[in-house]
Tab-separated table of C-alpha atoms (C1' of nucleotides) in Angstrom:
chain	number	residue	atom	x	y	z
A	1	MET	CA	0.000	0.000	0.000
A	2	GLU	CA	2.671	2.441	0.913
A	3	THR	CA	5.571	0.942	-0.993
A	4	PRO	CA	4.616	-0.322	-4.449
A	5	ALA	CA	6.580	-3.321	-5.694
A	6	PRO	CA	9.769	-2.176	-7.424
A	7	GLY	CA	9.293	-1.923	-11.176
A	8	PHE	CA	5.571	-1.270	-10.875
A	9	VAL	CA	4.151	2.162	-10.347
A	10	LEU	CA	0.647	1.942	-11.729
A	11	ASP	CA	-1.666	-1.002	-11.436
A	12	ARG	CA	-3.578	-1.002	-8.271
A	13	GLU	CA	-6.398	-2.359	-10.426
A	14	THR	CA	-4.400	-5.259	-11.768
A	15	LYS	CA	-3.036	-6.072	-8.381
A	16	ALA	CA	-6.551	-6.338	-6.997
A	17	ASN	CA	-7.658	-8.615	-9.793
A	18	GLU	CA	-4.713	-10.890	-9.163
A	19	ARG	CA	-5.905	-11.583	-5.638
A	20	PRO	CA	-9.673	-11.871	-5.814
A	21	GLY	CA	-10.431	-12.463	-2.136
A	22	ASP	CA	-7.807	-10.138	-0.761
A	23	HIS	CA	-8.977	-7.361	1.515
A	24	LYS	CA	-5.811	-6.775	3.465
A	25	ASP	CA	-5.726	-3.077	2.642
A	26	GLU	CA	-9.099	-2.495	4.238
A	27	LEU	CA	-8.010	-4.484	7.256
A	28	ARG	CA	-4.826	-2.461	7.636
A	29	LEU	CA	-6.834	0.719	7.251
A	30	TRP	CA	-9.225	-0.334	10.016
A	31	LEU	CA	-6.381	-1.269	12.329
A	32	ARG	CA	-4.730	2.090	11.794
A	33	LEU	CA	-7.998	3.942	12.320
A	34	LEU	CA	-8.494	2.027	15.554
A	35	THR	CA	-4.968	2.814	16.693
A	36	CYS	CA	-5.507	6.540	16.184
A	37	SER	CA	-8.818	6.464	17.918
A	38	THR	CA	-7.459	4.503	20.885
A	39	LEU	CA	-4.413	6.740	21.262
A	40	ILE	CA	-6.586	9.847	21.409
A	41	GLU	CA	-9.143	8.306	23.738
A	42	THR	CA	-6.514	7.066	26.168
A	43	GLU	CA	-4.698	10.388	26.239
A	44	ILE	CA	-7.876	12.414	26.762
A	45	ARG	CA	-8.994	9.975	29.431
A	46	ASN	CA	-5.679	10.411	31.264
A	47	ARG	CA	-5.753	14.182	31.076
A	48	LEU	CA	-9.373	14.392	32.232
A	49	ARG	CA	-8.482	12.250	35.204
A	50	GLU	CA	-5.311	14.175	36.057
A	51	GLU	CA	-6.659	17.676	35.620
A	52	PHE	CA	-10.336	17.288	36.438
A	53	LYS	CA	-10.692	14.001	38.277
A	54	THR	CA	-13.408	12.915	35.904
A	55	THR	CA	-13.934	10.355	33.167
A	56	LEU	CA	-14.459	10.462	29.409
A	57	PRO	CA	-18.024	9.041	29.483
A	58	ARG	CA	-19.032	11.755	31.918
A	59	PHE	CA	-17.407	14.438	29.813
A	60	ASP	CA	-19.044	13.150	26.637
A	61	LEU	CA	-22.447	13.066	28.242
A	62	MET	CA	-22.094	16.580	29.585
A	63	ALA	CA	-20.914	17.749	26.157
A	64	GLN	CA	-24.150	16.518	24.623
A	65	LEU	CA	-26.295	18.260	27.211
A	66	GLU	CA	-24.343	21.481	26.882
A	67	LYS	CA	-25.247	21.699	23.205
A	68	SER	CA	-28.958	21.706	23.948
A	69	THR	CA	-30.556	24.556	25.877
A	70	THR	CA	-33.893	22.786	26.299
A	71	GLY	CA	-32.465	19.484	27.542
A	72	MET	CA	-32.304	16.030	26.019
A	73	THR	CA	-34.022	12.756	26.735
A	74	VAL	CA	-32.152	9.625	27.784
A	75	GLY	CA	-32.908	8.127	24.380
A	76	GLU	CA	-31.545	11.113	22.469
A	77	VAL	CA	-28.309	11.095	24.441
A	78	SER	CA	-28.008	7.352	23.988
A	79	GLN	CA	-28.375	7.706	20.220
A	80	ARG	CA	-25.944	10.602	19.934
A	81	LEU	CA	-23.294	8.912	22.028
A	82	MET	CA	-23.925	5.535	20.374
A	83	VAL	CA	-24.185	3.755	23.702
A	84	SER	CA	-27.023	1.749	25.268
A	85	ASN	CA	-29.866	3.362	27.199
A	86	GLY	CA	-28.835	1.498	30.304
A	87	ASN	CA	-25.408	2.999	30.075
A	88	VAL	CA	-26.795	6.526	29.926
A	89	THR	CA	-28.911	5.792	33.001
A	90	ALA	CA	-25.824	4.605	34.857
A	91	VAL	CA	-23.537	7.494	33.922
A	92	VAL	CA	-26.316	10.002	34.621
A	93	ALA	CA	-26.715	8.483	38.092
A	94	GLY	CA	-23.169	9.536	38.901
A	95	LEU	CA	-23.625	13.021	37.489
A	96	LEU	CA	-26.881	13.419	39.420
A	97	ALA	CA	-25.124	12.420	42.613
A	98	ASP	CA	-22.512	15.109	41.988
A	99	GLY	CA	-25.159	17.737	41.225
A	100	LEU	CA	-23.918	18.292	37.668
A	101	VAL	CA	-27.059	17.132	35.896
A	102	ASP	CA	-30.763	17.438	36.485
A	103	LYS	CA	-33.317	14.778	35.516
A	104	ARG	CA	-37.098	15.220	35.420
A	105	PRO	CA	-39.989	13.539	33.646
A	106	ALA	CA	-41.351	15.477	30.676
A	107	ALA	CA	-44.670	17.230	31.328
A	108	GLN	CA	-46.416	15.861	28.235
A	109	ASP	CA	-45.044	12.318	28.259
A	110	ARG	CA	-44.206	10.873	31.633
A	111	ARG	CA	-42.197	8.014	30.138
A	112	VAL	CA	-39.575	10.476	28.995
A	113	GLN	CA	-36.823	11.758	31.270
A	114	VAL	CA	-35.396	15.138	30.347
A	115	LEU	CA	-31.758	15.713	31.222
A	116	THR	CA	-30.175	19.149	31.603
A	117	LEU	CA	-26.926	20.474	33.012
A	118	THR	CA	-27.242	22.298	36.326
A	119	ALA	CA	-25.539	25.685	36.737
A	120	LEU	CA	-22.681	23.823	38.407
A	121	GLY	CA	-22.624	21.351	35.524
A	122	ARG	CA	-22.389	24.131	32.941
A	123	LYS	CA	-19.618	25.861	34.831
A	124	SER	CA	-17.716	22.631	35.316
A	125	PHE	CA	-18.122	21.629	31.690
A	126	LYS	CA	-17.043	25.011	30.363
A	127	ALA	CA	-13.702	24.740	32.126
A	128	MET	CA	-13.105	21.215	30.852
A	129	ALA	CA	-14.231	21.921	27.304
A	130	GLU	CA	-11.748	24.737	26.887
A	131	ARG	CA	-8.843	22.538	27.934
A	132	HIS	CA	-10.198	19.617	25.924
A	133	GLU	CA	-10.278	21.611	22.713
A	134	GLY	CA	-6.658	22.589	23.270
A	135	TRP	CA	-5.613	18.989	23.877
A	136	ILE	CA	-7.220	17.838	20.661
A	137	ALA	CA	-5.498	20.606	18.735
A	138	GLU	CA	-2.150	19.576	20.254
A	139	LEU	CA	-2.722	15.978	19.280
A	140	PHE	CA	-3.398	16.919	15.643
A	141	ALA	CA	-0.648	19.550	15.528
A	142	GLY	CA	1.412	17.434	13.110
A	143	LEU	CA	-1.208	17.861	10.373
A	144	ASP	CA	-1.597	21.046	8.357
A	145	HIS	CA	-4.904	22.617	7.321
A	146	VAL	CA	-5.028	20.800	4.042
A	147	GLU	CA	-4.390	17.429	5.595
A	148	ILE	CA	-7.014	18.013	8.269
A	149	SER	CA	-9.519	18.981	5.626
A	150	GLN	CA	-8.699	15.969	3.427
A	151	LEU	CA	-8.884	13.609	6.350
A	152	PHE	CA	-12.206	15.093	7.412
A	153	ARG	CA	-13.580	14.595	3.926
A	154	LEU	CA	-12.341	11.016	3.621
A	155	LEU	CA	-13.772	10.128	7.013
A	156	GLY	CA	-17.046	11.587	5.799
A	157	GLN	CA	-16.915	9.172	2.887
A	158	THR	CA	-16.096	6.401	5.294
A	159	LYS	CA	-19.007	7.278	7.553
A	160	GLY	CA	-21.342	7.105	4.567
A	161	SER	CA	-19.906	3.770	3.507
A	162	LEU	CA	-20.347	2.377	7.007
A	163	HIS	CA	-23.954	3.515	7.285
A	164	GLN	CA	-24.717	1.953	3.923
A	165	ALA	CA	-23.125	-1.370	4.773
A	166	ILE	CA	-24.780	-1.501	8.184
A	167	LYS	CA	-28.161	-0.662	6.691
A	168	ARG	CA	-27.716	-3.299	3.976
A	169	ARG	CA	-27.109	-5.909	6.647
A	170	ALA	CA	-30.071	-4.809	8.743
A	171	ASP	CA	-32.418	-4.803	5.739
A	172	GLN	CA	-31.242	-8.268	4.804
A	173	ALA	CA	-31.913	-9.545	8.321
A	174	ASN	CA	-35.434	-8.072	8.283
A	175	GLY	CA	-36.292	-9.665	4.956
A	176	GLU	CA	-35.817	-6.432	2.968
A	177	GLY	CA	-38.729	-4.363	4.318
A	178	ASP	CA	-40.835	-7.453	5.176
A	179	SER	CA	-42.501	-7.260	1.735
A	180	ALA	CA	-42.338	-11.052	1.322
B	1	MET	CA	-14.733	23.115	6.650
B	2	GLU	CA	-16.852	21.439	4.037
B	3	THR	CA	-18.836	24.431	2.874
B	4	PRO	CA	-16.666	27.526	2.546
B	5	ALA	CA	-18.428	30.805	3.166
B	6	PRO	CA	-20.028	32.097	-0.062
B	7	GLY	CA	-17.756	34.522	-1.852
B	8	PHE	CA	-14.595	32.961	-0.449
B	9	VAL	CA	-12.899	30.002	-2.004
B	10	LEU	CA	-9.300	30.301	-0.924
B	11	ASP	CA	-8.020	31.436	2.412
B	12	ARG	CA	-7.961	28.755	4.979
B	13	GLU	CA	-4.838	30.527	6.177
B	14	THR	CA	-6.511	33.872	6.589
B	15	LYS	CA	-9.483	32.319	8.261
B	16	ALA	CA	-7.260	30.676	10.829
B	17	ASN	CA	-5.455	33.916	11.586
B	18	GLU	CA	-8.758	35.628	12.166
B	19	ARG	CA	-9.589	33.264	15.027
B	20	PRO	CA	-6.374	32.703	16.977
B	21	GLY	CA	-7.646	30.276	19.624
B	22	ASP	CA	-10.009	28.386	17.378
B	23	HIS	CA	-9.472	24.649	17.058
B	24	LYS	CA	-12.960	23.640	16.025
B	25	ASP	CA	-11.742	21.875	12.897
B	26	GLU	CA	-9.546	19.531	14.896
B	27	LEU	CA	-12.411	18.874	17.279
B	28	ARG	CA	-14.784	18.062	14.436
B	29	LEU	CA	-12.152	15.800	12.917
B	30	TRP	CA	-11.752	13.915	16.185
B	31	LEU	CA	-15.509	13.526	16.583
B	32	ARG	CA	-15.820	12.148	13.069
B	33	LEU	CA	-12.892	9.790	13.576
B	34	LEU	CA	-14.525	8.545	16.765
B	35	THR	CA	-17.843	8.065	15.021
B	36	CYS	CA	-16.259	5.902	12.327
B	37	SER	CA	-14.332	3.884	14.839
B	38	THR	CA	-17.406	3.322	17.026
B	39	LEU	CA	-19.601	2.345	14.089
B	40	ILE	CA	-17.112	-0.275	12.968
B	41	GLU	CA	-16.485	-1.602	16.457
B	42	THR	CA	-20.178	-1.931	17.239
B	43	GLU	CA	-20.923	-3.698	13.969
B	44	ILE	CA	-18.028	-6.139	14.317
B	45	ARG	CA	-18.988	-6.784	17.927
B	46	ASN	CA	-22.561	-7.596	16.858
B	47	ARG	CA	-21.487	-9.913	14.080
B	48	LEU	CA	-18.972	-11.746	16.261
B	49	ARG	CA	-21.700	-12.322	18.816
B	50	GLU	CA	-24.297	-13.429	16.263
B	51	GLU	CA	-22.103	-15.690	14.164
B	52	PHE	CA	-19.521	-16.904	16.649
B	53	LYS	CA	-20.929	-16.195	20.095
B	54	THR	CA	-17.749	-14.426	21.078
B	55	THR	CA	-16.585	-10.912	21.879
B	56	LEU	CA	-14.283	-8.377	20.255
B	57	PRO	CA	-11.680	-8.358	23.052
B	58	ARG	CA	-11.375	-12.122	22.749
B	59	PHE	CA	-11.039	-11.922	18.995
B	60	ASP	CA	-8.429	-9.161	19.201
B	61	LEU	CA	-6.387	-11.089	21.715
B	62	MET	CA	-6.473	-14.251	19.632
B	63	ALA	CA	-5.500	-12.221	16.560
B	64	GLN	CA	-2.329	-11.076	18.298
B	65	LEU	CA	-1.373	-14.592	19.339
B	66	GLU	CA	-2.065	-15.964	15.900
B	67	LYS	CA	0.541	-13.637	14.389
B	68	SER	CA	3.294	-15.077	16.577
B	69	THR	CA	4.390	-18.682	16.227
B	70	THR	CA	6.553	-18.654	19.356
B	71	GLY	CA	3.947	-17.085	21.661
B	72	MET	CA	3.717	-13.720	23.346
B	73	THR	CA	4.002	-12.533	26.922
B	74	VAL	CA	1.171	-10.824	28.769
B	75	GLY	CA	3.089	-7.557	28.573
B	76	GLU	CA	3.603	-7.786	24.821
B	77	VAL	CA	-0.062	-8.439	24.189
B	78	SER	CA	-1.020	-5.635	26.531
B	79	GLN	CA	1.217	-3.211	24.633
B	80	ARG	CA	0.031	-4.289	21.207
B	81	LEU	CA	-3.607	-4.098	22.127
B	82	MET	CA	-3.096	-0.870	24.074
B	83	VAL	CA	-4.936	-2.188	27.106
B	84	SER	CA	-3.816	-2.712	30.717
B	85	ASN	CA	-2.001	-5.828	31.885
B	86	GLY	CA	-4.839	-6.632	34.205
B	87	ASN	CA	-7.219	-6.625	31.310
B	88	VAL	CA	-5.128	-9.129	29.391
B	89	THR	CA	-5.046	-11.354	32.452
B	90	ALA	CA	-8.846	-11.210	32.683
B	91	VAL	CA	-9.588	-11.865	29.009
B	92	VAL	CA	-7.002	-14.659	28.917
B	93	ALA	CA	-8.749	-16.285	31.880
B	94	GLY	CA	-11.853	-16.718	29.748
B	95	LEU	CA	-9.920	-18.051	26.769
B	96	LEU	CA	-8.044	-20.497	29.011
B	97	ALA	CA	-11.330	-21.758	30.417
B	98	ASP	CA	-12.539	-22.417	26.869
B	99	GLY	CA	-9.318	-24.180	25.893
B	100	LEU	CA	-8.473	-21.652	23.183
B	101	VAL	CA	-5.269	-20.363	24.719
B	102	ASP	CA	-2.381	-21.880	26.606
B	103	LYS	CA	-0.413	-20.065	29.333
B	104	ARG	CA	2.890	-21.158	30.832
B	105	PRO	CA	5.785	-19.489	32.636
B	106	ALA	CA	8.858	-18.896	30.476
B	107	ALA	CA	11.723	-21.299	31.175
B	108	GLN	CA	14.369	-18.605	31.548
B	109	ASP	CA	12.354	-16.026	33.448
B	110	ARG	CA	9.653	-17.327	35.692
B	111	ARG	CA	8.022	-13.902	36.049
B	112	VAL	CA	6.993	-14.030	32.401
B	113	GLN	CA	3.876	-15.855	31.208
B	114	VAL	CA	3.960	-17.024	27.608
B	115	LEU	CA	0.615	-17.170	25.804
B	116	THR	CA	-0.054	-19.288	22.724
B	117	LEU	CA	-3.152	-20.386	20.827
B	118	THR	CA	-4.070	-24.030	21.262
B	119	ALA	CA	-4.861	-26.112	18.175
B	120	LEU	CA	-8.532	-25.461	18.902
B	121	GLY	CA	-7.769	-21.770	19.266
B	122	ARG	CA	-6.032	-21.619	15.898
B	123	LYS	CA	-8.850	-23.452	14.200
B	124	SER	CA	-11.472	-21.275	15.829
B	125	PHE	CA	-9.605	-18.087	15.014
B	126	LYS	CA	-9.043	-19.052	11.386
B	127	ALA	CA	-12.779	-19.362	10.801
B	128	MET	CA	-13.498	-16.034	12.442
B	129	ALA	CA	-10.649	-14.167	10.770
B	130	GLU	CA	-11.846	-15.084	7.311
B	131	ARG	CA	-15.336	-13.739	8.001
B	132	HIS	CA	-13.914	-10.728	9.808
B	133	GLU	CA	-11.797	-9.694	6.854
B	134	GLY	CA	-14.863	-9.862	4.640
B	135	TRP	CA	-16.907	-7.737	7.033
B	136	ILE	CA	-14.279	-5.032	7.108
B	137	ALA	CA	-14.103	-5.001	3.323
B	138	GLU	CA	-17.907	-4.649	3.170
B	139	LEU	CA	-17.820	-1.758	5.585
B	140	PHE	CA	-15.254	0.115	3.488
B	141	ALA	CA	-16.859	-0.825	0.167
B	142	GLY	CA	-17.924	2.783	-0.462
B	143	LEU	CA	-14.290	3.866	-0.814
B	144	ASP	CA	-12.214	3.210	-3.919
B	145	HIS	CA	-8.560	2.165	-3.941
B	146	VAL	CA	-7.276	5.699	-4.139
B	147	GLU	CA	-9.383	6.877	-1.236
B	148	ILE	CA	-8.340	3.927	0.884
B	149	SER	CA	-4.732	4.626	0.132
B	150	GLN	CA	-5.054	8.353	0.878
B	151	LEU	CA	-6.889	7.696	4.086
B	152	PHE	CA	-4.275	5.173	5.144
B	153	ARG	CA	-1.537	7.702	4.503
B	154	LEU	CA	-3.282	10.524	6.363
B	155	LEU	CA	-3.957	8.270	9.339
B	156	GLY	CA	-0.260	7.419	9.284
B	157	GLN	CA	0.464	11.130	9.584
B	158	THR	CA	-2.067	11.360	12.366
B	159	LYS	CA	-0.525	8.454	14.240
B	160	GLY	CA	2.854	10.172	14.051
B	161	SER	CA	1.373	13.434	15.272
B	162	LEU	CA	-0.300	11.676	18.185
B	163	HIS	CA	2.853	9.867	19.260
B	164	GLN	CA	4.771	13.128	19.163
B	165	ALA	CA	2.217	15.036	21.206
B	166	ILE	CA	1.911	12.245	23.741
B	167	LYS	CA	5.669	11.982	24.074
B	168	ARG	CA	5.987	15.752	24.467
B	169	ARG	CA	3.551	15.631	27.352
B	170	ALA	CA	5.270	12.680	29.000
B	171	ASP	CA	8.717	14.300	28.714
B	172	GLN	CA	7.350	17.481	30.205
B	173	ALA	CA	5.865	15.606	33.157
B	174	ASN	CA	9.187	13.814	33.769
B	175	GLY	CA	11.146	17.055	33.774
B	176	GLU	CA	12.597	16.488	30.296
B	177	GLY	CA	14.949	13.572	30.978
B	178	ASP	CA	15.330	14.429	34.699
B	179	SER	CA	18.440	16.491	33.912
B	180	ALA	CA	17.404	19.177	36.407
C	1	DA	C1'	-63.722	2.693	26.357
C	2	DG	C1'	-60.551	-0.973	26.741
C	3	DA	C1'	-57.339	-4.454	24.831
C	4	DA	C1'	-53.167	-4.750	22.276
C	5	DA	C1'	-49.146	-2.908	20.567
C	6	DT	C1'	-45.566	0.429	20.875
C	7	DT	C1'	-42.241	3.380	23.135
C	8	DA	C1'	-38.975	5.119	26.886
C	9	DT	C1'	-36.496	3.949	30.549
C	10	DT	C1'	-34.562	1.098	34.190
C	11	DT	C1'	-32.871	-3.102	36.054
C	12	DC	C1'	-30.119	-7.111	35.784
C	13	DA	C1'	-26.343	-10.312	34.999
C	14	DG	C1'	-22.185	-10.583	33.074
C	15	DG	C1'	-18.070	-9.147	30.819
C	16	DC	C1'	-14.545	-5.356	29.895
C	17	DT	C1'	-11.449	-1.925	31.539
C	18	DT	C1'	-8.763	0.859	34.325
C	19	DA	C1'	-5.357	2.531	37.987
C	20	DA	C1'	-3.241	1.323	41.913
C	21	DA	C1'	-1.629	-1.973	45.273
C	22	DA	C1'	0.256	-6.457	46.026
C	23	DT	C1'	3.078	-10.323	44.800
C	24	DA	C1'	6.884	-12.598	43.021
C	25	DA	C1'	11.003	-13.164	40.339
C	26	DA	C1'	15.260	-11.261	38.445
C	27	DT	C1'	18.913	-7.871	38.376
C	28	DT	C1'	22.012	-4.405	40.211
C	29	DC	C1'	25.344	-2.980	43.100
C	30	DA	C1'	27.776	-2.242	47.373
D	1	DT	C1'	26.474	-12.368	48.983
D	2	DG	C1'	22.577	-10.063	50.089
D	3	DA	C1'	19.951	-5.725	50.278
D	4	DA	C1'	17.732	-2.600	47.234
D	5	DT	C1'	15.746	-1.832	42.948
D	6	DT	C1'	13.483	-3.078	38.879
D	7	DT	C1'	10.399	-5.830	36.101
D	8	DA	C1'	6.230	-8.899	35.004
D	9	DT	C1'	2.074	-10.228	36.364
D	10	DT	C1'	-2.057	-10.623	39.227
D	11	DT	C1'	-5.401	-8.847	42.331
D	12	DT	C1'	-8.604	-5.475	43.782
D	13	DA	C1'	-12.100	-1.943	43.753
D	14	DA	C1'	-14.654	0.820	41.050
D	15	DG	C1'	-16.755	2.340	36.944
D	16	DC	C1'	-18.217	1.463	32.021
D	17	DC	C1'	-20.925	-1.078	28.784
D	18	DT	C1'	-23.872	-4.430	26.723
D	19	DG	C1'	-28.175	-7.174	25.491
D	20	DA	C1'	-32.160	-8.779	27.308
D	21	DA	C1'	-35.924	-8.721	30.502
D	22	DA	C1'	-38.922	-5.936	33.240
D	23	DT	C1'	-41.586	-1.822	34.101
D	24	DA	C1'	-44.383	1.876	33.057
D	25	DA	C1'	-46.636	5.177	30.137
D	26	DT	C1'	-48.668	6.251	25.659
D	27	DT	C1'	-50.859	5.330	21.363
D	28	DT	C1'	-53.497	2.539	18.226
D	29	DC	C1'	-57.181	-0.095	16.961
D	30	DT	C1'	-61.619	-2.122	17.415
DNA sequence: AGAAATTATTTCAGGCTTAAAATAAATTCA
DNA sequence: TGAATTTATTTTAAGCCTGAAATAATTTCT
């Protein structure tokens, strides 16, 4: 992938045709993506613990709430964060105990729990978010504007590809819109 | 980042200079990277459970062992997988119980535990790995060869940037080679 | 209205994960 | 040699996370 065989410069196409069932490039790509993601997560986790004595799941949850003035339901947060409902309930329990988040049933639909940051929660989050943004910038400091923009675009493509493939699989499992 | 302000086409540079402390692009990039990584992880996790009744941590651990004919120590696996030693110990416990992995103290250094796949482990892994490679290829099917190659390269850059930033921080914390 | 189906959340059991403390073996060095 | 240090792993306590079952409220349908 990085170092083409000596003597050949072109011919990615040909190479692929020569090995019909070969998907090593995709596998390597995934492993590298995972490495990057893990490195960032671990570093942010460490810094949140050291500087703010908190955890990444808590920070992420607060970040979601901060973006919404009117509050969010457990289900909305769960979807945004791509974690289970039960997990949101558990992390919220901790934040409630620390007075950072407020939870109350919605007036119109008493099944729904609306989550908001308390004043303390907003203040606490603001301080963390500022540092967090700086840390992320530091971590990506080795990339210039163009590279960041290219990477952003390619990951957008990737995201689309993933959604498509996941949807394909789900449709297949459900008998393609249960029209049969 | 994706949609430049109307009337401007150039001038990423200028834009950056106008907002000195702004690192929103890096933040958006990180969020998108995390989204991709989470989508893939979740999907692979689901498929491993459905088709093989196993988990991703188990699969990842077996994948490391499979690459080494002579076996690996707990520490080596821990480093490769970027997880704690204690975690390796725990996941290995499950694999040992299922007869997929073998653990024995090294002859020369009795502190060290050498892990290898059993014959059953190799057989089991082989079946999963084949499917796994196909799943990953499916997930990235929306990207062509050039995009995959570009993305791989940019993530290589990113990985380098991350290692640098993390090292910088660590050096700083240790007083820059304790020469003071 | 009232039964049935749907929707939102919580609970539960179990596994993953971490950091820090404990254990145990090997190495250094006085 | 033997005490002190370093290295490899395990244990521990606590929190994260999941899928599935349970609960509770709403909506749909007759």
